[in-house]
Coordinates of C-alpha atoms in Angstrom, one line a residue:
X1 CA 20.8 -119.0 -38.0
X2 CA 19.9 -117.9 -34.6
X3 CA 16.4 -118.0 -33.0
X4 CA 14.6 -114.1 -32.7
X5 CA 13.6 -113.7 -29.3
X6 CA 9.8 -113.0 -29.0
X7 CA 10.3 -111.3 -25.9
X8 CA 13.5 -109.4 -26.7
X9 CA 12.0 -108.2 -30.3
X10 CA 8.6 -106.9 -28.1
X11 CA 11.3 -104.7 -25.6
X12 CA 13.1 -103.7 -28.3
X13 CA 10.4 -102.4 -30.4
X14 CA 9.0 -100.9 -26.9
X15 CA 12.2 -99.0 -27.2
X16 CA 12.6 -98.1 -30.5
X17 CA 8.7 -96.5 -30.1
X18 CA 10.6 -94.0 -27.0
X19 CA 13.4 -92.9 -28.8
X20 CA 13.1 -90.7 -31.5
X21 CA 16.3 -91.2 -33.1
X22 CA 15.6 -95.3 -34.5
X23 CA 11.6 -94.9 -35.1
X24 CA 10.4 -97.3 -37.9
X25 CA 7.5 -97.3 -39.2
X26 CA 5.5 -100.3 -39.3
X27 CA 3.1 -100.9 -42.5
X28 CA 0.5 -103.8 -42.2
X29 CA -1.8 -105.7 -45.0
X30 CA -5.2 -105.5 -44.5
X31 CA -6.7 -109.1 -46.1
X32 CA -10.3 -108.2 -45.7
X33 CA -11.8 -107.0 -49.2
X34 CA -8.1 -107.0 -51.0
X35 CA -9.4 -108.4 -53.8
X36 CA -11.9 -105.6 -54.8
X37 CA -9.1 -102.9 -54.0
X38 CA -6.0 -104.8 -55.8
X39 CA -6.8 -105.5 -59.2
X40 CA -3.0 -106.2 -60.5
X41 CA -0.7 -107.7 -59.0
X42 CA 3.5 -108.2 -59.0
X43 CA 4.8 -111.5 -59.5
X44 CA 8.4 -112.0 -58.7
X45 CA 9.7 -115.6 -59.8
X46 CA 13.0 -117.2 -58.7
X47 CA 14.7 -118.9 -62.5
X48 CA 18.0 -119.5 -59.9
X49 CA 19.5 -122.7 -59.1
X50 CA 21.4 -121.9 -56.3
X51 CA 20.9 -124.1 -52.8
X52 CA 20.6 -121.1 -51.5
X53 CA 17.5 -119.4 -49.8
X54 CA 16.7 -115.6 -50.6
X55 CA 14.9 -113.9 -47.9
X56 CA 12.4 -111.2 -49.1
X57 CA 10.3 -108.4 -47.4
X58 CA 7.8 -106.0 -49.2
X59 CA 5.6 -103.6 -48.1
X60 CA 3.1 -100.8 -49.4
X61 CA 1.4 -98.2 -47.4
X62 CA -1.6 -101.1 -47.1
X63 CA 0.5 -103.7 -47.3
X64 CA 2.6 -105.6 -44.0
X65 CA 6.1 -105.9 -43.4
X66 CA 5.4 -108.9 -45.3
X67 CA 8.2 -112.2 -45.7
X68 CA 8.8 -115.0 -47.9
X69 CA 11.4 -116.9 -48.9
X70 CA 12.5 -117.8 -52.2
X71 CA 14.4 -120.8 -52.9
X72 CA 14.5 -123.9 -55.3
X73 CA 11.6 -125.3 -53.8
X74 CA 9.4 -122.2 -53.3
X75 CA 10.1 -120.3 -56.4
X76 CA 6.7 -117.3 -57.0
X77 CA 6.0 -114.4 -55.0
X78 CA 2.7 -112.8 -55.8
X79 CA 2.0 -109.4 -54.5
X80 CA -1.6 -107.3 -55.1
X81 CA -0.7 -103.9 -55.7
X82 CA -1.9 -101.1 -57.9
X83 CA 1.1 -99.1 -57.2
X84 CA 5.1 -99.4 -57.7
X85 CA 7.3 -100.9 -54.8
X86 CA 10.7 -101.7 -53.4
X87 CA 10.7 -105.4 -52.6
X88 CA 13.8 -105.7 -50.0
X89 CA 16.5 -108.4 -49.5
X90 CA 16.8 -109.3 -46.3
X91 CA 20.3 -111.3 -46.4
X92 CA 22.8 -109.5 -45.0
X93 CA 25.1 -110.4 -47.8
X94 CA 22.7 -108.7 -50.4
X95 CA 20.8 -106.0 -48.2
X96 CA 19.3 -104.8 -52.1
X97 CA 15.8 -104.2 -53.2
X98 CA 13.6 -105.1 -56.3
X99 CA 11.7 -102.2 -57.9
X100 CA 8.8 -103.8 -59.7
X101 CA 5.5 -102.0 -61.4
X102 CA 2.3 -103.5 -61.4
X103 CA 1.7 -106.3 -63.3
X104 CA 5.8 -106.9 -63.7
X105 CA 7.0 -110.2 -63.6
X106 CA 10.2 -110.1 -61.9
X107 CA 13.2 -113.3 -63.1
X108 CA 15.7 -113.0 -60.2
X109 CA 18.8 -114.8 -59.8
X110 CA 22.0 -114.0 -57.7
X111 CA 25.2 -113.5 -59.6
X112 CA 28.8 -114.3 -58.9
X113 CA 28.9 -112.0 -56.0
X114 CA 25.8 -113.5 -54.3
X115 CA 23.6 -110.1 -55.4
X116 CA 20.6 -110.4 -56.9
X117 CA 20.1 -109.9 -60.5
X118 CA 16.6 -109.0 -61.8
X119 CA 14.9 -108.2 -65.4
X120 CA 11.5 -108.2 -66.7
X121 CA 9.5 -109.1 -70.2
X122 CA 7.4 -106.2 -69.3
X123 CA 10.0 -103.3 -69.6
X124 CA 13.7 -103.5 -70.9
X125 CA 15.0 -101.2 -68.3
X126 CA 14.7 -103.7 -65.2
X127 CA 17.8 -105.2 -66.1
X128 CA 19.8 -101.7 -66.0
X129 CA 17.9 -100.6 -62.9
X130 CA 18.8 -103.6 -61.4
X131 CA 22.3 -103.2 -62.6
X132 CA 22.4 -99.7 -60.8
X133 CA 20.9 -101.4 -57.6
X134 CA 23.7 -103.4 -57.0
X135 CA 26.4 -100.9 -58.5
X136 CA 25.6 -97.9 -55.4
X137 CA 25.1 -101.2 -53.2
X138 CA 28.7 -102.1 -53.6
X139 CA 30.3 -98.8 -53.6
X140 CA 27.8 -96.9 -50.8
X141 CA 26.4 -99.3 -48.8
X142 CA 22.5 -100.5 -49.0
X143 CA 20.2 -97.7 -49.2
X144 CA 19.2 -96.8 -45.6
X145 CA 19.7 -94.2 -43.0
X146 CA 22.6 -93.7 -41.7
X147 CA 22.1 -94.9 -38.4
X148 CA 21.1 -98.6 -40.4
X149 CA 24.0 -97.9 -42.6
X150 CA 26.4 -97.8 -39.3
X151 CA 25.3 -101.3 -37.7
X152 CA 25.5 -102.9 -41.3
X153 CA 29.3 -101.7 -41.7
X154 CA 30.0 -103.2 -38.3
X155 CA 29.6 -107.0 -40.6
X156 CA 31.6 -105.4 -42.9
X157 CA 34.6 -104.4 -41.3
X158 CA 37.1 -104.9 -44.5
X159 CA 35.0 -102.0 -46.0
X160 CA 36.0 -98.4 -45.5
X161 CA 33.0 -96.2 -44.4
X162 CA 34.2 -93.7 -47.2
X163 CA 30.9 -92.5 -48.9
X164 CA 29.0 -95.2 -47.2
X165 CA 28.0 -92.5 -44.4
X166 CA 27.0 -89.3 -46.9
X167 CA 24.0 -88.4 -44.8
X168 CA 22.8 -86.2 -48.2
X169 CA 23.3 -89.5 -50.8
X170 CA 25.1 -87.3 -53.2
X171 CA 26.7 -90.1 -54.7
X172 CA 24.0 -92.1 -55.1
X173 CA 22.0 -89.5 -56.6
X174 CA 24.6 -88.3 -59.0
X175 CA 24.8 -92.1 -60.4
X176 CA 21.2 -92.3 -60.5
X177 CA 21.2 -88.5 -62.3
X178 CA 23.5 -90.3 -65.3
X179 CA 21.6 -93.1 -65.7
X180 CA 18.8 -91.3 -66.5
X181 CA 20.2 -89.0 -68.4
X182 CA 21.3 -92.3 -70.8
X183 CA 17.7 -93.0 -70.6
X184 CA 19.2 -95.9 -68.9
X185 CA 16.4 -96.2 -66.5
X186 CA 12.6 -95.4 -66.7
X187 CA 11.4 -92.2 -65.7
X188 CA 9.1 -94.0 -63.0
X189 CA 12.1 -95.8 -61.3
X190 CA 14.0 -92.5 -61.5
X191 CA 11.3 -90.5 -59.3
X192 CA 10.7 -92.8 -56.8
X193 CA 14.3 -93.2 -56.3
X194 CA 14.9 -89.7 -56.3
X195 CA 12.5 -89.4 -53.1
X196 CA 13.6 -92.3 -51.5
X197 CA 17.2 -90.8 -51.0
X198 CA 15.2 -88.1 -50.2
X199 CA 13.2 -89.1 -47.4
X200 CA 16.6 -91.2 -46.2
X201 CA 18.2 -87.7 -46.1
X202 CA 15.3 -86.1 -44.2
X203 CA 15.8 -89.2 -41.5
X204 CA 19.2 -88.9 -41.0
X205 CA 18.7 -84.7 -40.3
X206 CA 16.1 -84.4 -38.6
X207 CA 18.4 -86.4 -35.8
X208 CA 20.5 -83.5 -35.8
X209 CA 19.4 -80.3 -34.1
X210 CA 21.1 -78.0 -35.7
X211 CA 19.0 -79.1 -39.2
X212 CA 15.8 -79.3 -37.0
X213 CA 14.1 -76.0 -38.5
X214 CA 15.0 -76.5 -42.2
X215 CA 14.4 -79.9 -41.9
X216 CA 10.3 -79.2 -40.7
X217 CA 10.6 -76.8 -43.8
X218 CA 11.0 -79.3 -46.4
X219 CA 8.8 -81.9 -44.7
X220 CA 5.8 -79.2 -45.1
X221 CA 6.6 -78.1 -48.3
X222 CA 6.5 -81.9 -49.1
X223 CA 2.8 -82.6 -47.8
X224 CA 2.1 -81.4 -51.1
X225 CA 3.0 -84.3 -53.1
X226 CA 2.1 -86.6 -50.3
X227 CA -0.5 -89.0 -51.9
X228 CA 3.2 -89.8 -54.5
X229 CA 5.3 -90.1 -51.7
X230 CA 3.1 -92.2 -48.8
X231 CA 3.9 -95.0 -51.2
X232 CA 7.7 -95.2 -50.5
X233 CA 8.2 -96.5 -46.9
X234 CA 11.3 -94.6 -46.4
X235 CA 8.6 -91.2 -46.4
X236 CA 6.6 -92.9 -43.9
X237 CA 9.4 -92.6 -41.7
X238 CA 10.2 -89.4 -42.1
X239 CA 6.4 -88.5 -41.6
X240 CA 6.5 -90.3 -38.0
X241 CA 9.7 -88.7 -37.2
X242 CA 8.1 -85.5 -37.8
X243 CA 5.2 -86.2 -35.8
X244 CA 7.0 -87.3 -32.6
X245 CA 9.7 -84.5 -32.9
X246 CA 6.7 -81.8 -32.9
X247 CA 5.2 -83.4 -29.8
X248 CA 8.4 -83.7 -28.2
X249 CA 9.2 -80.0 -29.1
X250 CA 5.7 -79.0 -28.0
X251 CA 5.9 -81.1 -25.0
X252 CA 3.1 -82.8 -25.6
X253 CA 3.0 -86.0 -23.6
X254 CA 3.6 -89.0 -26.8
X255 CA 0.7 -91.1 -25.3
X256 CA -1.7 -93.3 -28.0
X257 CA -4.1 -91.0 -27.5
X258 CA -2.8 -87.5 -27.5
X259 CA -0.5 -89.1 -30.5
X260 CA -3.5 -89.6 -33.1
X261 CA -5.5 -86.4 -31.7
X262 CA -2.0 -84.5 -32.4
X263 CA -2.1 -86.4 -36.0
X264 CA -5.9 -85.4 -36.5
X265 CA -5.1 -81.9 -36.1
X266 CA -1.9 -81.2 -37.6
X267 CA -2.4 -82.8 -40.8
X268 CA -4.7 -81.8 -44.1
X269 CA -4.1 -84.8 -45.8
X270 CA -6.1 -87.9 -45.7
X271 CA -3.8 -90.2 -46.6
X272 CA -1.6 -88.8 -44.0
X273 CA -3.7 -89.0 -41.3
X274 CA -5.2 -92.5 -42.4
X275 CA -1.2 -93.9 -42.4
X276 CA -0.1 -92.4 -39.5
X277 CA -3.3 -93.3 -37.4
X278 CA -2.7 -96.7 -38.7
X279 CA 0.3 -97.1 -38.0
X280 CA 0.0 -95.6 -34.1
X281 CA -2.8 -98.8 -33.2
X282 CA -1.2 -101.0 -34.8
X283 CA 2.2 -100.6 -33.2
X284 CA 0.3 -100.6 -29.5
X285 CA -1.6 -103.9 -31.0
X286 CA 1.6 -105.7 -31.7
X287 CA 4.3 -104.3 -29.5
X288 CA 3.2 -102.4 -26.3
X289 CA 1.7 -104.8 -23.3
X290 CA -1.4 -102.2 -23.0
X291 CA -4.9 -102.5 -23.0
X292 CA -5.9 -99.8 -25.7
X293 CA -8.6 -97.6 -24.3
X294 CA -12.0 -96.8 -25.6
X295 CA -11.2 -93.6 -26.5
X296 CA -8.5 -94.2 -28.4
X297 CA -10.5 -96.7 -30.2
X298 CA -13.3 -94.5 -30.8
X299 CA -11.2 -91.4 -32.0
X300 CA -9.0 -93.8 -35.0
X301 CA -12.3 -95.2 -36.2
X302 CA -13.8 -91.6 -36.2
X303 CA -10.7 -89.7 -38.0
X304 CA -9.5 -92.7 -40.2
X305 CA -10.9 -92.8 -43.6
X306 CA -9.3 -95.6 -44.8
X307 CA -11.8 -98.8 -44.4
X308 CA -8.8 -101.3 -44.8
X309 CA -7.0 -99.9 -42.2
X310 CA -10.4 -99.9 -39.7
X311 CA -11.4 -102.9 -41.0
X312 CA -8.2 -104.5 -39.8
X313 CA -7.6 -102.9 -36.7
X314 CA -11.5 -104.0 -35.8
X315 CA -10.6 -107.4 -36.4
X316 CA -7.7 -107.3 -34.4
X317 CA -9.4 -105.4 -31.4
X318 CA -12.5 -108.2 -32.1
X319 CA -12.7 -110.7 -28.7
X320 CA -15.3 -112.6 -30.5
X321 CA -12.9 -115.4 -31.3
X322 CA -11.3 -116.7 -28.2
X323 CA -7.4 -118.0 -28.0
X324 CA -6.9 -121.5 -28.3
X325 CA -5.2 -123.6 -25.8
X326 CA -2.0 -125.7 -26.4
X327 CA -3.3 -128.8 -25.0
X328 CA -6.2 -129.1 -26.6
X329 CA -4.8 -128.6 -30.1
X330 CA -2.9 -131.5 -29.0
X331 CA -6.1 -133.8 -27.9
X332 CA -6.9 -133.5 -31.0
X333 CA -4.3 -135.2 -32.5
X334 CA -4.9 -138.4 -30.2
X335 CA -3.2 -141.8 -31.2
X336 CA -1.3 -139.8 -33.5
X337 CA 2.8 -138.2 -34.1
X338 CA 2.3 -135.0 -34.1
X339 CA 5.5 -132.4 -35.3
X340 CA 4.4 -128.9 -33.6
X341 CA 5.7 -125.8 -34.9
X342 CA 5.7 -122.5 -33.2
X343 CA 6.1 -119.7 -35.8
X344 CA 4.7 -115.7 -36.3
X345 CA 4.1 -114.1 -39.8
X346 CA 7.6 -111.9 -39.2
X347 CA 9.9 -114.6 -38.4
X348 CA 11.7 -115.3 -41.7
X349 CA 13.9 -118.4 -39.9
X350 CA 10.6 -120.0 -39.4
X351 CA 9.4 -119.5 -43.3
X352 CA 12.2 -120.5 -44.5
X353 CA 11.5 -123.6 -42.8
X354 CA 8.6 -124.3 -44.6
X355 CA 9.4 -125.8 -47.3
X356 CA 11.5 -128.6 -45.6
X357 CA 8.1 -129.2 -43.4
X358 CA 6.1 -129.9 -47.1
X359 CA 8.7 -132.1 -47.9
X360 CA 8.1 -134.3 -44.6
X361 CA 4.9 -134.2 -44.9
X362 CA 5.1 -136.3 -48.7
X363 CA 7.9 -138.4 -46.9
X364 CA 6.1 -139.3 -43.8
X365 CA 2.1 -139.7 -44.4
X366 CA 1.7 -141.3 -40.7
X367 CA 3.1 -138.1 -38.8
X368 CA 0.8 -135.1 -38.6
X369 CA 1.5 -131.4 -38.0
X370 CA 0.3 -128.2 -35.7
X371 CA 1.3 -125.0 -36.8
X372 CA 0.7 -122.4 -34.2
X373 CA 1.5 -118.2 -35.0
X374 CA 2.9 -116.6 -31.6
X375 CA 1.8 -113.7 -33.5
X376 CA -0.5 -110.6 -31.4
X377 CA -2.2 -109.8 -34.5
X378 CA -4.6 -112.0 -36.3
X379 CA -4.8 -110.3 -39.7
X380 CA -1.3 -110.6 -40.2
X381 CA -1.3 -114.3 -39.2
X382 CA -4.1 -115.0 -41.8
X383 CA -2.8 -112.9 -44.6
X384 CA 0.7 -115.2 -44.1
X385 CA -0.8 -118.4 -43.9
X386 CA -2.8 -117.4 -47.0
X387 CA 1.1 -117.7 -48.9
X388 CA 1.4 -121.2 -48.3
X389 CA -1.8 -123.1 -49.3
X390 CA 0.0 -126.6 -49.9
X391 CA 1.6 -126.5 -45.6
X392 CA -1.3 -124.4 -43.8
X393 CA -5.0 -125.2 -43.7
X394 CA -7.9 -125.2 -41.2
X395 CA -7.1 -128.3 -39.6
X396 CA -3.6 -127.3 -38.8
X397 CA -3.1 -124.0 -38.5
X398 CA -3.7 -122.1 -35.1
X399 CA -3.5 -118.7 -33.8
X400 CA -2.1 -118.8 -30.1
X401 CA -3.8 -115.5 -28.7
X402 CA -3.6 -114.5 -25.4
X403 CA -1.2 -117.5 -23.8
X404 CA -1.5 -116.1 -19.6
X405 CA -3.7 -119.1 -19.0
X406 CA -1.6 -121.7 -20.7
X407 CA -0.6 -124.2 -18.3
X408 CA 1.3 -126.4 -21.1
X409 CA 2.7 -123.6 -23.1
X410 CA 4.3 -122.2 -20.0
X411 CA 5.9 -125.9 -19.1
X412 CA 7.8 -126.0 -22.3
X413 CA 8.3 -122.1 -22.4
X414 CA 8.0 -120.8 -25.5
X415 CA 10.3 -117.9 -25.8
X416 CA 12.1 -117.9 -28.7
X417 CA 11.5 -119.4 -32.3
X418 CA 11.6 -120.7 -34.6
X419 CA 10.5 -123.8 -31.7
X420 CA 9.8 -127.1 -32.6
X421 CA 7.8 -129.7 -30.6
X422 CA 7.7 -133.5 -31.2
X423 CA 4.8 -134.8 -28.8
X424 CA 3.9 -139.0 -28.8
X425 CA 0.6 -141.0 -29.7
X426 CA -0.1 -140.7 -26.1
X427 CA 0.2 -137.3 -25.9
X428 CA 4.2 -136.9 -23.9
X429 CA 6.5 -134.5 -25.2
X430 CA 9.2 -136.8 -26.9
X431 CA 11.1 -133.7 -27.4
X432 CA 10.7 -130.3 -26.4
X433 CA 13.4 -128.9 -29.0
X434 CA 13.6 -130.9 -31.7
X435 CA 15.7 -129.9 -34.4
X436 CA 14.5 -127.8 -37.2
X437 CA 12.9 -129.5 -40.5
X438 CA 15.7 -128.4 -42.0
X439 CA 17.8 -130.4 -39.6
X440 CA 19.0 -134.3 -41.2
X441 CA 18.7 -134.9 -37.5
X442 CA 14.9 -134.3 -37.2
X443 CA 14.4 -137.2 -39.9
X444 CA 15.9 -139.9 -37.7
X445 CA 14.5 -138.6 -34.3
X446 CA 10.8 -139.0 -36.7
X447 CA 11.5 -142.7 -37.5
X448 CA 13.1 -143.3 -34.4
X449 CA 9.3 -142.6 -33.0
X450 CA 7.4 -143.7 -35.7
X451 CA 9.0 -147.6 -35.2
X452 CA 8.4 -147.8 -31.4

């Protein structure tokens, strides 16, 4: 599995943000106060016993790009929401998605093909939905814009694009249509489905120029039923989209600030405006090297509604909590082996790694551990480390913050990870890029130390 470049993923969601044409939107938990706002919750639970290692994401419209990965070792995923979601496979064998209702538990496994299979105690059509999942993902492709839908064929050259690239998702929709029509599928699954192909439709025209017009049309005449559709990410996009496209057609200048003034103003909706404000500072927060100005600070926390989202945003914006320093995380772990591992709350390679790490841990007491996030935002760093209790605590766990004064952390020059450190007793790097915990290799290079 290759490494993700920190500094190529920055640049490249730098340019993703200035071109229209591949804007994602980014959706973020806020772990402040969850508890109080998230009374049910979706458990998804891995009854599998493949060796193999199923990478999920999920999000909500106050929920993160969140990852995990499920495995034989690491087998519950528990999600608070109130509201229905797509849970998304990341492998690129099995680019499918879970649709779970609160307080579903979810049994996946992957079948014969390596898709994954689903059903649920709590309703009998999660087996058929499920079974229609993986039926459009083999005969049109995963269910993404077509611009997605292009760099996925390119892995899967023995396919022919066919009705993989049917901007409109006819097919798709016409299978989904039957279904439900053999009460096959519940009525819930069948509307939010419906919209997602949708709102993938609406992406992939609102590229084209020739559609611009009609395509504003039935964006507005969707505002309507926006508080429904703000829950399915795929909307979100097209809401962005639209926003940037009007600026750009109104020439207005696609700066932070004049973006959420322009989002103020155009929209009635408070959920709107509290998504797409969101969504704005927290993109500059994580992926643009700017200082974000008072103004800009002042105008989101007057327009946004949405105490999550400020809450969050505050904390992130917060200085009161100052970066720590590489090397004195290490002093602290004087006269001792210490494994460090470099990891952010988006890099699935270095959760998947986790498990291996807890494994160590039981098999050698004597070595100890530093896990530092190379993540820019704080919230997200805690609200990952919160999913593994039994690898991450106070003690070990550190956010790396602002790095331009690291002497230490430039030395070994951190630029990719997952990175792993092993560092001696007396403090000396034994080895600046050890091998991964998954690695047999990294178990020898441990005893190797441990005996001298």
């Amino acid at each position: 599995m290759r490494k993700v470049s920190v500094l190529n993923k920055v640049k490249m969601m730098a340019n993703i943000f200035l071109n229209i044409k591949l804007i994602p939107i980014l959706v973020f938990l806020s772990v402040t106060s969850l508890d109080l706002v998230y009374s049910q919750n979706i458990v998804v639970k891995y009854v599998g016993s493949s060796s193999n290692s199923i990478n999920l994401r999920y999000n909500y419209r106050e929920l993160s790009d969140n990852y995990t990965v499920l495995n034989k070792d690491n087998r519950y995923l528990v999600i608070k929401s109130n509201k229905e979601q797509t849970i998304m496979c990341d492998d690129a064998i099995r680019s499918t998605l879970i649709y779970a209702q609160p307080n579903d538990t979810i049994e996946i496994d992957l079948n014969k093909k390596g898709l994954i299979t689903y059903s649920s105690k709590n309703s009998v059509y999660r087996k058929i939905e499920s079974e229609f999942i993986n039926s459009c993902y083999e005969k049109y492709g995963p269910a993404k814009d077509l611009l997605s839908k292009k760099r996925w064929l390119l892995n899967h050259k023995q396919i022919n694009p066919g009705d993989f690239l049917d901007e409109n998702y006819y097919q798709e929709i016409q299978l989904l249509d039957k279904y439900h029509k053999d009460d096959l599928i519940s009525n819930q699954f069948y509307k939010y489905f419906k919209s997602l192909y949708w709102s993938l439709s609406i992406i992939n025209k609102i590229q084209n120029p020739k559609k611009v017009h009609g395509t504003f049309l039935e964006i507005n005449n969707s505002l309507k039923n926006s508080d429904y559709l703000t829950n399915i990410p795929e909307y979100r996009i097209v809401l962005l989209n639209y926003t940037l496209s009007l600026m750009k057609k109104l020439k207005i200048k696609n700066d932070l600030f004049n973006t959420l003034q322009f989002i103020s103003a155009k929209f009635s909706n408070q959920s709107v405006i509290d998504c797409l404000l969101y969504n704005r500072m927290k993109f500059c927060l994580l992926y643009q090297n700017v200082k974000i100005d008072k103004k800009s600070i002042a105008l989101f926390q007057n327009k946004c509604k949405n105490t999550l989202f400020v809450e969050e945003i505050s904390k992130d914006l917060s200085t009161d909590k100052k970066s720590v320093i590489l090397n004195d995380i290490l002093k602290k772990y004087d006269g001792k082996l210490v494994f460090v591992d470099f990891w952010a709350s988006w890099c699935a390679p270095c959760r998947a790694e986790f498990p291996y790490e807890k494994k160590l841990m039981e098999m050698y007491p004597k070595l100890s551990f530093a896990f530092i996030s190379t993540d820019k935002s704080r919230t997200s760093w805690e609200k990952a480390s919160q999913e593994y209790p039994d690898i991450l605590n106070q003690d070990n766990n550190f956010f790396l913050g602002t790095t331009s004064g690291d002497a230490l952390l430039k030395e070994i020059n951190v630029s990719s990870i997952p990175r792993y450190i092993l560092v001696s007793k007396e403090g000396k790097i034994i080895n600046a890029d050890a091998p991964r915990p998954s690695n047999p290799k990294l178990k020898i290079l441990i005893e190797e130390s441990l005996n001298k």
